[in-house]
Coordinates of C-alpha atoms and ligand atoms in Angstrom, one line a residue:
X1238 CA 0.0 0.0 0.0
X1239 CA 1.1 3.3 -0.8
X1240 CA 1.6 4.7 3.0
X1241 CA -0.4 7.6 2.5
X1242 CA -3.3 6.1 0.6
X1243 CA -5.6 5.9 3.9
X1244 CA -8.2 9.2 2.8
X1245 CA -11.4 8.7 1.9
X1246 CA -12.3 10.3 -0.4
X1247 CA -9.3 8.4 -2.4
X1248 CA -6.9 11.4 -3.8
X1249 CA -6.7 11.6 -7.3
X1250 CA -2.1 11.7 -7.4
X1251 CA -0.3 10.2 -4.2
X1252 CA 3.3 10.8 -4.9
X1253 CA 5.3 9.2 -2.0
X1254 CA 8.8 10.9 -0.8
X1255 CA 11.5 9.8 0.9
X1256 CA 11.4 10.5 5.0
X1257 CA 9.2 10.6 7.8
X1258 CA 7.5 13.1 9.6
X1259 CA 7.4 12.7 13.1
X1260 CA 4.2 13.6 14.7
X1261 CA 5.1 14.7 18.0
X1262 CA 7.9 17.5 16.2
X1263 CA 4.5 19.4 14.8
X1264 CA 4.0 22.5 17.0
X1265 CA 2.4 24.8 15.4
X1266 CA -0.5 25.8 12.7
X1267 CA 0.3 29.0 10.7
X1268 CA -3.0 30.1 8.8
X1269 CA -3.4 32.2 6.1
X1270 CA -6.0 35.6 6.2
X1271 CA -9.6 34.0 6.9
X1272 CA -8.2 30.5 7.2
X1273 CA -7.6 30.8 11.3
X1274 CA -11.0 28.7 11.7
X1275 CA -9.3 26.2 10.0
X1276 CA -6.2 26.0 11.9
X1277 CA -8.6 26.1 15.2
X1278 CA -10.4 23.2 14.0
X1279 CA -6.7 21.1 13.4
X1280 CA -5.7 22.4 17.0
X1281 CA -8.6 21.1 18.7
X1282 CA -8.8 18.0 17.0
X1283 CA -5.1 17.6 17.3
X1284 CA -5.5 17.7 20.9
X1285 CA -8.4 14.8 21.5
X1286 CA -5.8 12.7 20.1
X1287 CA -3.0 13.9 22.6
X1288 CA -0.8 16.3 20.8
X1289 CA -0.5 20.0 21.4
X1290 CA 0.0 21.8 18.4
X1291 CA 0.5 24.9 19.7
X1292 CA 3.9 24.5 21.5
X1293 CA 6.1 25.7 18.8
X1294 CA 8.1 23.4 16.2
X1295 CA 7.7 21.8 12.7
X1296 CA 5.0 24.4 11.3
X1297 CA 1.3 23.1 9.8
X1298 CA 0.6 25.8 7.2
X1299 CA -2.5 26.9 5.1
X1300 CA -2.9 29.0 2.5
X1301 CA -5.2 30.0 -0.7
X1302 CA -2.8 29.5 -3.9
X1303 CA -4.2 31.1 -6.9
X1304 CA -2.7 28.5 -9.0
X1305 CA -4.8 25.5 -7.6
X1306 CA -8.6 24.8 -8.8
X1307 CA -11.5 25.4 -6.3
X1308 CA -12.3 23.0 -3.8
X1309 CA -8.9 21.3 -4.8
X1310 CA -6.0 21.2 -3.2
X1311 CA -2.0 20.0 -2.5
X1312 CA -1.1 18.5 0.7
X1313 CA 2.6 18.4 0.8
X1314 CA 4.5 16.3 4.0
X1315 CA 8.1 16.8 4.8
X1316 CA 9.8 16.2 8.2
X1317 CA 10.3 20.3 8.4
X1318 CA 6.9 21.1 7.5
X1319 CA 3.1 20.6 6.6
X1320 CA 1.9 22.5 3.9
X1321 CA -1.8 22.9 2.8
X1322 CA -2.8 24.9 -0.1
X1323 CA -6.0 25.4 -1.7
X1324 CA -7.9 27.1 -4.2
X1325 CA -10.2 28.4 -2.3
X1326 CA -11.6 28.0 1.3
X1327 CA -13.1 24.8 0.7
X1328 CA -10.2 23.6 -1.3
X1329 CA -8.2 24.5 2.4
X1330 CA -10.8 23.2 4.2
X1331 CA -10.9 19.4 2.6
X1332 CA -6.5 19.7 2.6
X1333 CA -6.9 20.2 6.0
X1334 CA -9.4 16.9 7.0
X1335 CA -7.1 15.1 4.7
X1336 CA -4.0 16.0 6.8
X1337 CA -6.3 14.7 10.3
X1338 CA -7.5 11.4 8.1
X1339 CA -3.3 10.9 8.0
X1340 CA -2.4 12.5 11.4
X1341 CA -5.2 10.3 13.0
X1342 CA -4.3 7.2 10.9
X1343 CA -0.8 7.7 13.0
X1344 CA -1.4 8.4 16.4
X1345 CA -4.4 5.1 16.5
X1346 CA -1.6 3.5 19.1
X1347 CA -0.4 6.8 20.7
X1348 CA 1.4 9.6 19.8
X1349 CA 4.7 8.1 20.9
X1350 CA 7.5 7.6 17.6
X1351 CA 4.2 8.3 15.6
X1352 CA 4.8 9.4 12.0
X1353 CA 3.5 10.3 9.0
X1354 CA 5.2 9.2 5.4
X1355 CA 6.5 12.2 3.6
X1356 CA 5.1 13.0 0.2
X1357 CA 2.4 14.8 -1.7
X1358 CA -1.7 14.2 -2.2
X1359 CA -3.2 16.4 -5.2
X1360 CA -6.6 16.1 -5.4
X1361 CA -9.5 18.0 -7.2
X1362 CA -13.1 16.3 -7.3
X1363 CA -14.8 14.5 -10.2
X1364 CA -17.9 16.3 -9.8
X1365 CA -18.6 20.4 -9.2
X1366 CA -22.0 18.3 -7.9
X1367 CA -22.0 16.1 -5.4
X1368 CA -25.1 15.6 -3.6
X1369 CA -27.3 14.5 -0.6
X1370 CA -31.0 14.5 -0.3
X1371 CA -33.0 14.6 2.6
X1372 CA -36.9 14.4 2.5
X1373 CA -38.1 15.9 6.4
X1374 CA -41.5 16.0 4.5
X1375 CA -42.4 11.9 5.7
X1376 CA -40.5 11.8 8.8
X1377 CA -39.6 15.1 10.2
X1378 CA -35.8 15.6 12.1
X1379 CA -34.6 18.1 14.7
X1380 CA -32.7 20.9 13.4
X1381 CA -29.7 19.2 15.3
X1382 CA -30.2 16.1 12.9
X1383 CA -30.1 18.3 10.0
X1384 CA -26.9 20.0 11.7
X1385 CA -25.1 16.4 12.1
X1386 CA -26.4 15.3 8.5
X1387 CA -24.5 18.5 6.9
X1388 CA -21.4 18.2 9.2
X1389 CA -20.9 14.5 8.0
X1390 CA -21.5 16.0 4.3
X1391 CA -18.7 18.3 5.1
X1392 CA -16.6 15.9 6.3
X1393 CA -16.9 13.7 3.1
X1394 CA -16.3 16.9 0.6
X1395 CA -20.5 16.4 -0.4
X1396 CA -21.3 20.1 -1.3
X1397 CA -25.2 20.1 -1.9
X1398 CA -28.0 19.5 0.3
X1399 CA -30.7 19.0 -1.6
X1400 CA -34.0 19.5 0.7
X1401 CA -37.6 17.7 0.1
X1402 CA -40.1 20.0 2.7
X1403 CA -42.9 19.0 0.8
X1404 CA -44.9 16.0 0.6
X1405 CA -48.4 14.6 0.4
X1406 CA -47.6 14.1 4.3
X1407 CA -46.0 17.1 5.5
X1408 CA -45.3 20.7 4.5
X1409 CA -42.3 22.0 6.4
X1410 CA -41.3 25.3 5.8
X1411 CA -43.1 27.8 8.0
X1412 CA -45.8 29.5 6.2
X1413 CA -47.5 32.4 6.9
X1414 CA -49.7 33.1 4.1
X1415 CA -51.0 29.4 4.8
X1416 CA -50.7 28.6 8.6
X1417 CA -52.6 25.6 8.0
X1418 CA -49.7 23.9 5.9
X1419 CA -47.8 23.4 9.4
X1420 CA -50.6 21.8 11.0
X1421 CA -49.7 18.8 8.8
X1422 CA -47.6 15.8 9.6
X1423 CA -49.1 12.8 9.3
X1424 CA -46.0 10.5 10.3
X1425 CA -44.1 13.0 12.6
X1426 CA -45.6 17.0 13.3
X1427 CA -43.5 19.6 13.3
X1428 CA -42.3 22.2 10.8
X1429 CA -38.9 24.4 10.3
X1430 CA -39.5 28.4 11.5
X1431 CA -37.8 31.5 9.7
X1432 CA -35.4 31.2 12.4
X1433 CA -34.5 27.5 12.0
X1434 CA -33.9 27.4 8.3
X1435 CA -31.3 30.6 8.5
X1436 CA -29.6 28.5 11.1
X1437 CA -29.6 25.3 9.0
X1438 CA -28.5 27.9 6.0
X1439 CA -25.4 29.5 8.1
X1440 CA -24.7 26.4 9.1
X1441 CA -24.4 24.7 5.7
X1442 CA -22.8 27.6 4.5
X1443 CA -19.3 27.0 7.2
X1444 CA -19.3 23.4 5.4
X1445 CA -19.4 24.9 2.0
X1446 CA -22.8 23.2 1.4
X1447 CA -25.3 24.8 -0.8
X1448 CA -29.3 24.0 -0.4
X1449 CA -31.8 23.1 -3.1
X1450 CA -34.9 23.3 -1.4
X1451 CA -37.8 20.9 -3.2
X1452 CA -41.5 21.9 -2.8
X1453 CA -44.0 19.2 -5.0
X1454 CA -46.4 19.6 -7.7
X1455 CA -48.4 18.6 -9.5
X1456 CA -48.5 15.3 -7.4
X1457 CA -47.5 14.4 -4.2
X1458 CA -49.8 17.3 -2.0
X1459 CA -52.6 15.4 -0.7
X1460 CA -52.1 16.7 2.4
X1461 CA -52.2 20.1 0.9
X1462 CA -55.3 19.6 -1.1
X1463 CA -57.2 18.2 1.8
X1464 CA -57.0 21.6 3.5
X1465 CA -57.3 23.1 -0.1
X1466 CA -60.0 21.2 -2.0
X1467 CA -60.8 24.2 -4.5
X1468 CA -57.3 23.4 -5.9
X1469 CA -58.1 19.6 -7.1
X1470 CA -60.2 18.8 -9.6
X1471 CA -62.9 17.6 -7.5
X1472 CA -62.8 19.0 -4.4
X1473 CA -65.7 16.5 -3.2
X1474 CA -63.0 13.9 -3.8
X1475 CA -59.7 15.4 -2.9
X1476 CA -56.6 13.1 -4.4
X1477 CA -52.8 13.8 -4.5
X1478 CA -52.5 16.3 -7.7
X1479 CA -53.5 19.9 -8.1
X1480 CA -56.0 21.0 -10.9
X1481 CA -54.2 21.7 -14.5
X1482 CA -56.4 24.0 -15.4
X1483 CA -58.2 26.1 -12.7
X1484 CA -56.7 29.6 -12.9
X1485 CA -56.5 29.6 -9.2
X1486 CA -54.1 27.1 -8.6
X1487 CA -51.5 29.2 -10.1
X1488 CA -52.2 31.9 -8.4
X1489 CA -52.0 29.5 -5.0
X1490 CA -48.4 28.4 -6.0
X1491 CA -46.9 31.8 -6.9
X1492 CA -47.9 32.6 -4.0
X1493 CA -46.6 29.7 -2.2
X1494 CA -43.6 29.2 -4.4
X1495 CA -42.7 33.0 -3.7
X1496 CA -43.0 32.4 0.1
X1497 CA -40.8 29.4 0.0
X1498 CA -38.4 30.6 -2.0
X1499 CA -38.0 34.0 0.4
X1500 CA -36.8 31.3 3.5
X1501 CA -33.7 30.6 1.1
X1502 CA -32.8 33.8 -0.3
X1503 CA -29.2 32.5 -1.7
X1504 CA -30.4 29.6 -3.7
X1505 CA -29.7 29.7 -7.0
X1506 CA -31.6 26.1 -7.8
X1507 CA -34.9 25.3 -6.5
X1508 CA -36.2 21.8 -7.0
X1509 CA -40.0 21.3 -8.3
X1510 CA -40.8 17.7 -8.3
X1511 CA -43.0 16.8 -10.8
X1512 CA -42.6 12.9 -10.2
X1513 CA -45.4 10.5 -9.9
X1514 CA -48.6 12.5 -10.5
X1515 CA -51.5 10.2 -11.2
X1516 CA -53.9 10.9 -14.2
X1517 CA -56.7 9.5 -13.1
X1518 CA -58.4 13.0 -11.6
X1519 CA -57.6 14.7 -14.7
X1520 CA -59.1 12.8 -17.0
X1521 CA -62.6 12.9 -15.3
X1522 CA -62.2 16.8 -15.1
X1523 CA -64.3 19.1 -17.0
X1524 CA -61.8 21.8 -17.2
X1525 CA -58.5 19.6 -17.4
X1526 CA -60.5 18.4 -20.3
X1527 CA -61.7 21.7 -21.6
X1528 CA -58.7 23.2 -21.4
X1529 CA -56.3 20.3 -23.5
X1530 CA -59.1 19.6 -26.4
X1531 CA -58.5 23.9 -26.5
X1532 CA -55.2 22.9 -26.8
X1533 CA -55.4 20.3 -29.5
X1534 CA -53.6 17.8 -27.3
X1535 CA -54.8 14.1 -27.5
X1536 CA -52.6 13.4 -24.2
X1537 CA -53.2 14.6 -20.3
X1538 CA -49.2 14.0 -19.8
X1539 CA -48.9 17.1 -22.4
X1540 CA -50.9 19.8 -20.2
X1541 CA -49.3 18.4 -16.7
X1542 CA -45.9 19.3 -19.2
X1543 CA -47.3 22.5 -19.9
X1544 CA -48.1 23.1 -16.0
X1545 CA -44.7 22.3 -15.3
X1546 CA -42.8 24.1 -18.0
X1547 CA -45.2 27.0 -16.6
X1548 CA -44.1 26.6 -12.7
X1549 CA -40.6 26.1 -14.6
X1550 CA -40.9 29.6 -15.8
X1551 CA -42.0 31.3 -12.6
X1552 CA -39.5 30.2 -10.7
X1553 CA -37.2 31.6 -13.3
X1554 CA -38.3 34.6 -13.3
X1555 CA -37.4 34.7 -9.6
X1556 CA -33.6 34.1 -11.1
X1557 CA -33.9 30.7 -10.1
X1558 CA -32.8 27.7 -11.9
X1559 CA -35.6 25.4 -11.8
X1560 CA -35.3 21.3 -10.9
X1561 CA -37.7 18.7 -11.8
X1562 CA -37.7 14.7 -11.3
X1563 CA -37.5 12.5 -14.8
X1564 CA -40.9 12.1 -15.7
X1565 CA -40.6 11.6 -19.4
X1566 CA -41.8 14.9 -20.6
X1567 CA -39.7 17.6 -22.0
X1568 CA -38.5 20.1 -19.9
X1569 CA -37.4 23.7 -21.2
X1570 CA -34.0 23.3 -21.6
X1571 CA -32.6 25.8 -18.6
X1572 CA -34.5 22.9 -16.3
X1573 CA -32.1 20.7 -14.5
X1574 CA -33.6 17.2 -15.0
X1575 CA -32.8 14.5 -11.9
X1576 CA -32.8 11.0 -13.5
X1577 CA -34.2 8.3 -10.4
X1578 CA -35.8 5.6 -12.7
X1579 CA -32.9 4.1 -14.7
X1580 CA -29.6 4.9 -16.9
X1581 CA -31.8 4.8 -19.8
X1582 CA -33.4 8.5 -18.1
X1583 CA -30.0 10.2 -19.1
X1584 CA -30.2 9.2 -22.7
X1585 CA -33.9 10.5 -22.8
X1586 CA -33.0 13.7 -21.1
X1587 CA -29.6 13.7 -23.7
X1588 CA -32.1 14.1 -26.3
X1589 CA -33.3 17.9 -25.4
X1590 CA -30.1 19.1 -24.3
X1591 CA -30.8 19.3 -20.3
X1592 CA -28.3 18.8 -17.8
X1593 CA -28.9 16.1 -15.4
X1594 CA -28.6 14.6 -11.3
X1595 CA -27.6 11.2 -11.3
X1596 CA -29.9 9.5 -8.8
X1597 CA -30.8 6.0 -10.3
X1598 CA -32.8 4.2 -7.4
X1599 CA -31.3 1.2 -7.3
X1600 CA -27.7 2.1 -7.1
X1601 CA -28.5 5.6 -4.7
X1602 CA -31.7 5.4 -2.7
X1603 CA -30.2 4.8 0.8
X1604 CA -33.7 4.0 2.2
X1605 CA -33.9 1.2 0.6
X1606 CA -32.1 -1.6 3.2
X1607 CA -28.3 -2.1 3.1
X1608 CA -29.4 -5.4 4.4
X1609 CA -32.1 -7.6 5.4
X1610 CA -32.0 -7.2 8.8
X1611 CA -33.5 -3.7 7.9
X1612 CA -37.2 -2.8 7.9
X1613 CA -38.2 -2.5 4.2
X1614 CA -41.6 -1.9 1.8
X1615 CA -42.2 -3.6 -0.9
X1616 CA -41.1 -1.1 -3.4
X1617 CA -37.3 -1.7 -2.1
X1618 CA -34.3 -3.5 -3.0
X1619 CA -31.7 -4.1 -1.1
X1620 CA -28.7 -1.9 -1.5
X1621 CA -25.3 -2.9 -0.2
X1622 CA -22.2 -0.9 0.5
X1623 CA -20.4 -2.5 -2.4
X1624 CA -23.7 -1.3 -4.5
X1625 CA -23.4 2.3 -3.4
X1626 CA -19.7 2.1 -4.3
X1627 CA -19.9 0.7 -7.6
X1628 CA -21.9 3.6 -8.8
X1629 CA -20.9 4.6 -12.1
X1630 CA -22.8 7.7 -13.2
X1631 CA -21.5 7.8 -16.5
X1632 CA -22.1 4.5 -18.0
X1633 CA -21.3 4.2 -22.0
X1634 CA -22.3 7.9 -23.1
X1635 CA -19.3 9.3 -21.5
X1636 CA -18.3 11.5 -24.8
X1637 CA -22.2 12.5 -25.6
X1638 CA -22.9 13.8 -21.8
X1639 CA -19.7 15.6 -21.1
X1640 CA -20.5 18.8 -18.4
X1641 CA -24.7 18.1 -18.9
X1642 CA -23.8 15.2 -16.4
X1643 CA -23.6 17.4 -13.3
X1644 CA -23.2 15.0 -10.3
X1645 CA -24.6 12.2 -8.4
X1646 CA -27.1 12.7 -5.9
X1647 CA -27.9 10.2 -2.7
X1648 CA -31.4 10.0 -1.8
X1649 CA -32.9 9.1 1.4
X1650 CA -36.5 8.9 1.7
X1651 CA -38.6 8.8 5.1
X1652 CA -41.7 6.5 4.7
X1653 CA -39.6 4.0 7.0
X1654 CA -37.3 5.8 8.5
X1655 CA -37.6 8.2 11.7
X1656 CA -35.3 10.9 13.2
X1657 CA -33.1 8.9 15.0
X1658 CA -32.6 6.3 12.5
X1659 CA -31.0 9.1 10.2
X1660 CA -27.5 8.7 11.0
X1661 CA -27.8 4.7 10.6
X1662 CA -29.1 4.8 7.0
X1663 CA -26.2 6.6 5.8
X1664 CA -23.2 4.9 7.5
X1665 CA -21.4 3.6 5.8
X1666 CA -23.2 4.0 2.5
X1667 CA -22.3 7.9 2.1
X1668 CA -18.9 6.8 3.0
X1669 CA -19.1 4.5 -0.6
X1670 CA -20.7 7.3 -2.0
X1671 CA -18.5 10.2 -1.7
X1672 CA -16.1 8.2 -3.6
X1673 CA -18.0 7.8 -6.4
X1674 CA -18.8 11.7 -6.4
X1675 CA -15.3 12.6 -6.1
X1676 CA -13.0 10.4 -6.7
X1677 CA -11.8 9.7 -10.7
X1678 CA -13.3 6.1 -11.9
X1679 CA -10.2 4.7 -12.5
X1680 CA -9.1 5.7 -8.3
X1681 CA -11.7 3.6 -7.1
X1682 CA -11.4 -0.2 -5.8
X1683 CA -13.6 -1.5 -3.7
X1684 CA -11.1 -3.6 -1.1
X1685 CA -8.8 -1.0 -1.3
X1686 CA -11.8 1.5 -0.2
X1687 CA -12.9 -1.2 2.5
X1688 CA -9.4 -1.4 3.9
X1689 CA -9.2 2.6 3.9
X1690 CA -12.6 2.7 5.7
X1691 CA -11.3 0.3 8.5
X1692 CA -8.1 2.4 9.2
X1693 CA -10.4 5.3 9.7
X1694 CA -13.2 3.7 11.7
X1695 CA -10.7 1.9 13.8
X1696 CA -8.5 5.4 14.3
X1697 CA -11.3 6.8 15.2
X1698 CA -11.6 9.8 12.4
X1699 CA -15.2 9.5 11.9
X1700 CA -16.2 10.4 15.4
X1701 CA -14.1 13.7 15.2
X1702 CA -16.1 16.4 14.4
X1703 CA -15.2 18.9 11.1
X1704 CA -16.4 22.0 12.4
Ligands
ZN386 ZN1 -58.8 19.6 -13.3

């Protein structure tokens, strides 16, 4: 084994050189300007596992080098000195958890005639996108599960935190124009104040995540609709989907969409959903009806499209890139499609020029059981480790996708899955998958990942805290 091929994620170039650094020489961490909560973070974790780094003696130093990437970085090791340099603060900030993923690799049977091999790690990610989803719509977690979910992203270089607050079972974004959204909850009550959500935002922000916050339509709102019947087609028979064509159900989500939007006022993406609506209401509607023969269509599926493509637009004009799910219908090309079905979804999407998420079910939904020891539904597989790992988002059409193919995404859904289960469904499966979002393809082998994991876990890195 190369000696200093124990990070995770795995470093694109290892370049070993001759020497040793000896732990217990470090003495000191020299930051550059606006990288001192850096160094305070190496310091403290530094001194859990028994060194003092603030003693004077072989320097630790970090600095932004316009030369380097963003979010990459070079972590260079010689007996004299530790040098971390990035391309920007996150670029400093995933040097420096490499450099504890080493130092903590060392010191797992004391500090004593610990060392570190001297060489050189350059590493940049795959993907500009690497994702995590969360849906607190089904099962709703504490803002401090949110917190630990986004510090463990951090930790493992994950850099969006995509949100799903809306569901046919909960709506969980504090509302004021409809108060009687946050009476829902059908599996767990509860919804995320003003003041919550600019916590969770500041917080993600120190771990260099960005949010993509996902409200639902046109399916997925029965909860919605049973407080709002004048928005379904039939309000004596509420379903899950909004009406198509009644004027007032834009008006409702402008409205609503507007208000959401305001609780996140440095998103740039906003996801839409648009999965899984049923037909069924549509077609008995006189004014779905009315409205497509007006439109010459011979297909429902083409006025939910236009219904989309028309939320699309709103949000848009916001200055807000919209999101949808792969449904099958063609999205205005600005749209970011998120492929969940199959790899055949990219090719589809290919077609009209979108760019994409990669979050095929059966290689990313961590709610489906890593084994079958788990509680499960009958819509689940199971989903190993090795599964997660063995991800390959680009498949054959490598050349034709190029930069469309913006990043994987992880998914975990709720039906099944409570607040304090959270942290369970994703170890070690996000472990797997930050690989696969940043590592390059050709980095990534499974037992050599299994043997880095091990060092880790058994060093005790993963229960140091990033932040
Ligand atoms: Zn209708």
């Amino acid at each position: 084994m190369e000696n200093l091929d124990v990070v995770i994620p795995r470093p694109q170039t290892i370049i070993s050189a001759p020497g040793v650094l000896k732990v217990e020489s470090v003495g000191e961490v020299i930051a550059g300007e606006g990288l001192e909560r850096f160094a305070a973070v190496i310091v403290r974790n530094a001194g859990i596992m028994g060194l003092d780094f603030t003693q004077g003696g072989v320097p630790v130093k970090l600095e932004l080098s316009p030369e380097i990437k963003v979010e990459s970085f070079e972590l260079d090791i010689s007996p004299a000195e530790v040098k971390i340099s990035g391309g920007d603060m996150a670029g400093v900030f995933y040097g420096a958890g490499a450099f504890e993923q080493l130092l903590c690799a060392a010191v797992a049977r004391g500090t004593r005639n610990a060392e570190i091999p001297c060489g050189k790690i350059v590493d940049s990610p795959r993907f500009s996108y690497r994702g995590f989803m969360l849906d607190s719509a089904r099962h709703f977690q504490s803002v401090e599960t949110i917190k630990s979910v986004l510090a463990l992203m951090a930790k493992l270089r994950l850099n969006v935190f995509h949100w799903h607050l809306c569901d046919s079972q909960g709506f969980r974004t504090e509302s004021k124009l409809f108060p009687e959204l946050n009476t829902l909850g059908t599996m767990k009550p509860g919804f995320y104040t003003s003041e919550d959500i600019a916590e969770i935002r500041a917080f993600a922000a120190e771990c260099f995540i960005t949010i993509i916050p996902e409200i639902e339509m046109p399916g997925h709102s029965q909860g919605l609709l049973a407080l709002h019947p004048e928005l379904c087609c039939d309000p004596g028979n509420p379903g899950k989907e909004f009406c198509l064509a009644k004027p007032e159900v834009r008006t409702f989500l402008e409205k609503l969409i507007t208000e959401f939007a305001a609780h996140f006022p440095d998103a740039k993406v906003m996801h839409l959903g648009g999965d899984e609506a049923d037909t069924a209401h549509w077609n008995e509607c006189p004014e779905c009806q009315k409205l497509m023969k007006e439109k010459g269509y011979d297909d429902i599926r083409k006025l939910e499209n236009d219904f989309m493509n028309d939320m699309a637009a709103f949000v848009r004009s916001l200055g807000i890139t919209p999101v949808t799910w792969f449904t099958g219908s063609v999205m205005e090309q600005s749209t970011i499609i998120q492929v969940w079905r199959s790899i055949w979804e990219l090719k589809e999407t290919l077609k009209n020029g979108n760019r994409m998420i990669f979050s095929v079910h059966d290689q990313l939904y961590l709610d489906y059981p890593a084994s079958a020891a788990e509680p499960f539904e009958n819509w689940m597989l199971v989903l190993t480790e090795s599964g997660v790992y063995n991800t390959e988002p680009f498949a054959a059409w490598e050349k034709d996708i190029g930069d469309l193919l913006l990043g994987p995404e992880t998914c975990l859904w709720t039906e099944t899955v409570p607040d304090h289960r959270i942290m369970a469904k994703l170890n070690p499966r996000i472990y797997a998958f930050c690989e696969t979002a940043w590592s390059q393809a050709k980095r990534k082998e499974w037992y050599n990942y299994v043997h880095r994991k091990e060092v880790l876990s058994a060093c005790g890195w993963f229960d140091l805290k990033a932040l």
